[in-house]
Coordinates of C-alpha atoms in Angstrom, one line a residue:
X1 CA 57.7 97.2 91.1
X2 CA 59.6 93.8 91.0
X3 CA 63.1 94.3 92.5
X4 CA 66.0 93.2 89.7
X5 CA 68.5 93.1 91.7
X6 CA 70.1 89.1 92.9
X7 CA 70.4 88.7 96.3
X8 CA 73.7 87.7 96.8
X9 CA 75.4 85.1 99.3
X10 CA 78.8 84.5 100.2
X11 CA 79.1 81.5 97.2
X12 CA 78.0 84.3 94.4
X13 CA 80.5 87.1 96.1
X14 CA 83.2 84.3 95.9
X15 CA 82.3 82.6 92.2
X16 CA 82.5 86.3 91.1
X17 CA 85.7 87.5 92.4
X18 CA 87.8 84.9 92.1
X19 CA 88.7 85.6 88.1
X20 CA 89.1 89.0 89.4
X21 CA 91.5 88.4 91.9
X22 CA 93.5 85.8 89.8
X23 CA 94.1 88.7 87.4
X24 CA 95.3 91.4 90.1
X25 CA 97.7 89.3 91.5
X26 CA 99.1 88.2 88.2
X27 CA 99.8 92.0 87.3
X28 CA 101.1 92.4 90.7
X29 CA 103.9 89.6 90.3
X30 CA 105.3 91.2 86.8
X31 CA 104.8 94.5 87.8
X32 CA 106.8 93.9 91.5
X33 CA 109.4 92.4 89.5
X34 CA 110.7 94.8 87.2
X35 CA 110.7 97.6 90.2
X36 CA 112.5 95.5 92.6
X37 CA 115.6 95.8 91.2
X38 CA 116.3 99.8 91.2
X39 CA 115.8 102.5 94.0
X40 CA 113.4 104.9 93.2
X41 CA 114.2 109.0 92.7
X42 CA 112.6 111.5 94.9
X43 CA 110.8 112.5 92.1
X44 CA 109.3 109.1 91.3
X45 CA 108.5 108.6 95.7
X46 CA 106.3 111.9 95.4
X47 CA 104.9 110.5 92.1
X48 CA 104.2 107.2 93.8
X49 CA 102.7 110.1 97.1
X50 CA 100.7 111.8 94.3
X51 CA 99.1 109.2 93.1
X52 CA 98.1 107.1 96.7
X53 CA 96.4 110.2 97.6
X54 CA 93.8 110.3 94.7
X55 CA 93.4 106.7 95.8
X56 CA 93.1 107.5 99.1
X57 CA 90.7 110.4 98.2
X58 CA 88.6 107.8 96.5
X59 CA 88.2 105.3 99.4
X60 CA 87.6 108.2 101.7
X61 CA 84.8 108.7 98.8
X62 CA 83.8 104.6 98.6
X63 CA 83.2 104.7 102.6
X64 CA 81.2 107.4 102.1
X65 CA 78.9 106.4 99.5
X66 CA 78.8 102.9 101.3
X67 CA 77.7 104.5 104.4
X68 CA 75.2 106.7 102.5
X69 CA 74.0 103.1 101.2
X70 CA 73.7 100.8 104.2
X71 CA 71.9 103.8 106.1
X72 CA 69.2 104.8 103.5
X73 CA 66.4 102.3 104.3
X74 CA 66.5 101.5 100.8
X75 CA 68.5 97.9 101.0
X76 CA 67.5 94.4 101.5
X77 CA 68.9 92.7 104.9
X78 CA 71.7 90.8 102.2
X79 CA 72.3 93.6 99.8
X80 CA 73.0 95.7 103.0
X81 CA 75.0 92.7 104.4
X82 CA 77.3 92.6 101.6
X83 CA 77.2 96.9 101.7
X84 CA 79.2 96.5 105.6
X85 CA 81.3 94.2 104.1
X86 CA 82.6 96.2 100.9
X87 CA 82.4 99.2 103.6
X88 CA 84.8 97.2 105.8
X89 CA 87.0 96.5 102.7
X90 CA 87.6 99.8 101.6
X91 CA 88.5 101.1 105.0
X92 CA 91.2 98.5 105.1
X93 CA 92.1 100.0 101.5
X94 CA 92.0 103.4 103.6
X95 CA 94.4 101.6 106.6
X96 CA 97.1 100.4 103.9
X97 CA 96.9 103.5 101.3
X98 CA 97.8 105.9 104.3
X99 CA 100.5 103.6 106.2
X100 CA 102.0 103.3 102.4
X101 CA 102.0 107.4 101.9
X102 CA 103.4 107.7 105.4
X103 CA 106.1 105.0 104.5
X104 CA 106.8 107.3 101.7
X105 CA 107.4 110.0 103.2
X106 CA 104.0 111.7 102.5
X107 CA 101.2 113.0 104.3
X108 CA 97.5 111.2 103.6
X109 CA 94.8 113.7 102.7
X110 CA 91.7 113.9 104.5
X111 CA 87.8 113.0 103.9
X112 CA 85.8 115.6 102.6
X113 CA 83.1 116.7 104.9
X114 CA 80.5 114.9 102.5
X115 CA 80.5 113.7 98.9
X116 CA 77.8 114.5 96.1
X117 CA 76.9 111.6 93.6
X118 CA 74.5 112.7 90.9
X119 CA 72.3 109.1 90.7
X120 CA 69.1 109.4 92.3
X121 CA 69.1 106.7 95.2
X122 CA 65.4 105.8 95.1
X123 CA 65.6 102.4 95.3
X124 CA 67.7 99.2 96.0
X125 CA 68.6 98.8 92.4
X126 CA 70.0 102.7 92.4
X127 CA 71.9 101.9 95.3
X128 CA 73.5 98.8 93.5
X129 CA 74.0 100.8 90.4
X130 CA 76.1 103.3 92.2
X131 CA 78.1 101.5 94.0
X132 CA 78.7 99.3 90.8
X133 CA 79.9 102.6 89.0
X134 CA 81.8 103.6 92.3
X135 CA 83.7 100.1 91.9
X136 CA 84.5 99.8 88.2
X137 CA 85.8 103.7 88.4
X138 CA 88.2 102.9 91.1
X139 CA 89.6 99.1 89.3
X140 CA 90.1 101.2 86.5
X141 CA 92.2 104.3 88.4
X142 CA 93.8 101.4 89.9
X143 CA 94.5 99.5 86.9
X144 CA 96.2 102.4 84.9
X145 CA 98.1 104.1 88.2
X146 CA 100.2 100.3 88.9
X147 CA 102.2 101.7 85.6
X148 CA 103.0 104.9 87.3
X149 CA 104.5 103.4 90.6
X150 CA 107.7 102.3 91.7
X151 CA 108.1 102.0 94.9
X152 CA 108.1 98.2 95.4
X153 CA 105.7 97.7 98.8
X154 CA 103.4 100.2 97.5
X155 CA 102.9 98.6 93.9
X156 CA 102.1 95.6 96.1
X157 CA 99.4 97.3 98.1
X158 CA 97.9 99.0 94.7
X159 CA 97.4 95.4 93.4
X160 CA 95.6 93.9 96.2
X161 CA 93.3 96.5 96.3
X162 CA 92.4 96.3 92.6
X163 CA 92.0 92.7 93.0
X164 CA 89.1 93.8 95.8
X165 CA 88.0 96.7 93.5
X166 CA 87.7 94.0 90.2
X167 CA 86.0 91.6 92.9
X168 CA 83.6 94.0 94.2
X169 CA 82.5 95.0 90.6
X170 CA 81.8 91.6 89.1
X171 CA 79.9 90.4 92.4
X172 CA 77.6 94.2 91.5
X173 CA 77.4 93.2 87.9
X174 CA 76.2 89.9 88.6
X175 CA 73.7 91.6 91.2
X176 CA 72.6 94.2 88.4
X177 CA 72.0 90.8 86.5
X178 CA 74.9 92.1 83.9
X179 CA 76.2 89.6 81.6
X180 CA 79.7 88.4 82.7
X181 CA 82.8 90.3 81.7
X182 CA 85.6 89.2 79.4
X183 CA 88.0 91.5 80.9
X184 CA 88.6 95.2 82.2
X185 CA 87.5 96.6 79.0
X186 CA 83.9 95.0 79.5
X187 CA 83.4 95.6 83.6
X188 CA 81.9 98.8 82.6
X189 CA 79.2 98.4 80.0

């Protein structure tokens, strides 16, 4: 069977991401501004706790899967390439989620042991297809928690890592060979 799946290169990751990015960091500058200028309650800090450790939980989960991925034999030399690399990025996503919930006050929550996903990984293409899922899922927790926070360096740190999440999810839809996105509302179909 003919493999669907593009193999990308650094110019593809990049033409795909950058719209992605643009938009993160756009919601980042109004969304900084208008908590900036109060302190937050104690109640809002262990909202803003709350809610990086179901982030956190998911990158625990995204290193995971991304492991799961790169070691299954079933990739390409460039899909697996560009596997690392998202890898990498979501450990850095690990690195500043827990520094944020320790600024906070809070204490990180742990990786689970091992993570189930319930998509067959039988070939390249599956692979891509999770980790496409895997990506759009977490832009889309991080794109409706921003609203929710208030602490000022941890909005910031949400919104840099949904610019990588929306970044990593267009380069997979353009891998799957999806037609491009018009917005958030489109990364999933």
């Amino acid at each position: 069977m003919k493999s669907t799946i593009i193999k990308p290169g650094r110019r593809e990751f990049l033409k795909y991401g950058a719209a992605g990015t643009a938009a993160a960091v756009a919601w980042f500058i109004g969304a900084t501004e208008a908590r900036a200028a109060r302190k937050a309650s104690k109640k809002e800090i262990k909202n803003d706790i709350d809610v990086a450790n179901l982030a956190l939980a998911a990158e625990h989960q995204a290193i995971f899967a991304y492991d799961l991925a790169v070691k299954s034999g079933l990739l390409s030399a460039a899909v697996k390439d560009v596997g690392v690399m998202f890898q990498q990025s979501h450990a850095g996503h690990l690195a500043a989620l827990t520094g944020a919930i320790r600024n906070l006050g809070g204490a990180p929550v742990d990786a689970l042991a091992s993570y189930t996903f319930s998509d067959p990984l039988k070939t390249e293409e599956d692979v891509v297809k999770l980790a496409y899922r895997l990506e759009v899922e977490a832009a889309q927790a991080y794109l409706a928690a921003i609203p929710q926070l208030v602490d000022p360096d941890y909005v910031s740190t949400a919104a840099k890592i949904l610019g990588d999440e929306v970044t990593h999810a267009v380069f997979l839809r353009g891998a799957l060979k999806k037609p491009p996105a018009a917005g958030m509302n489109d990364l999933a179909g």
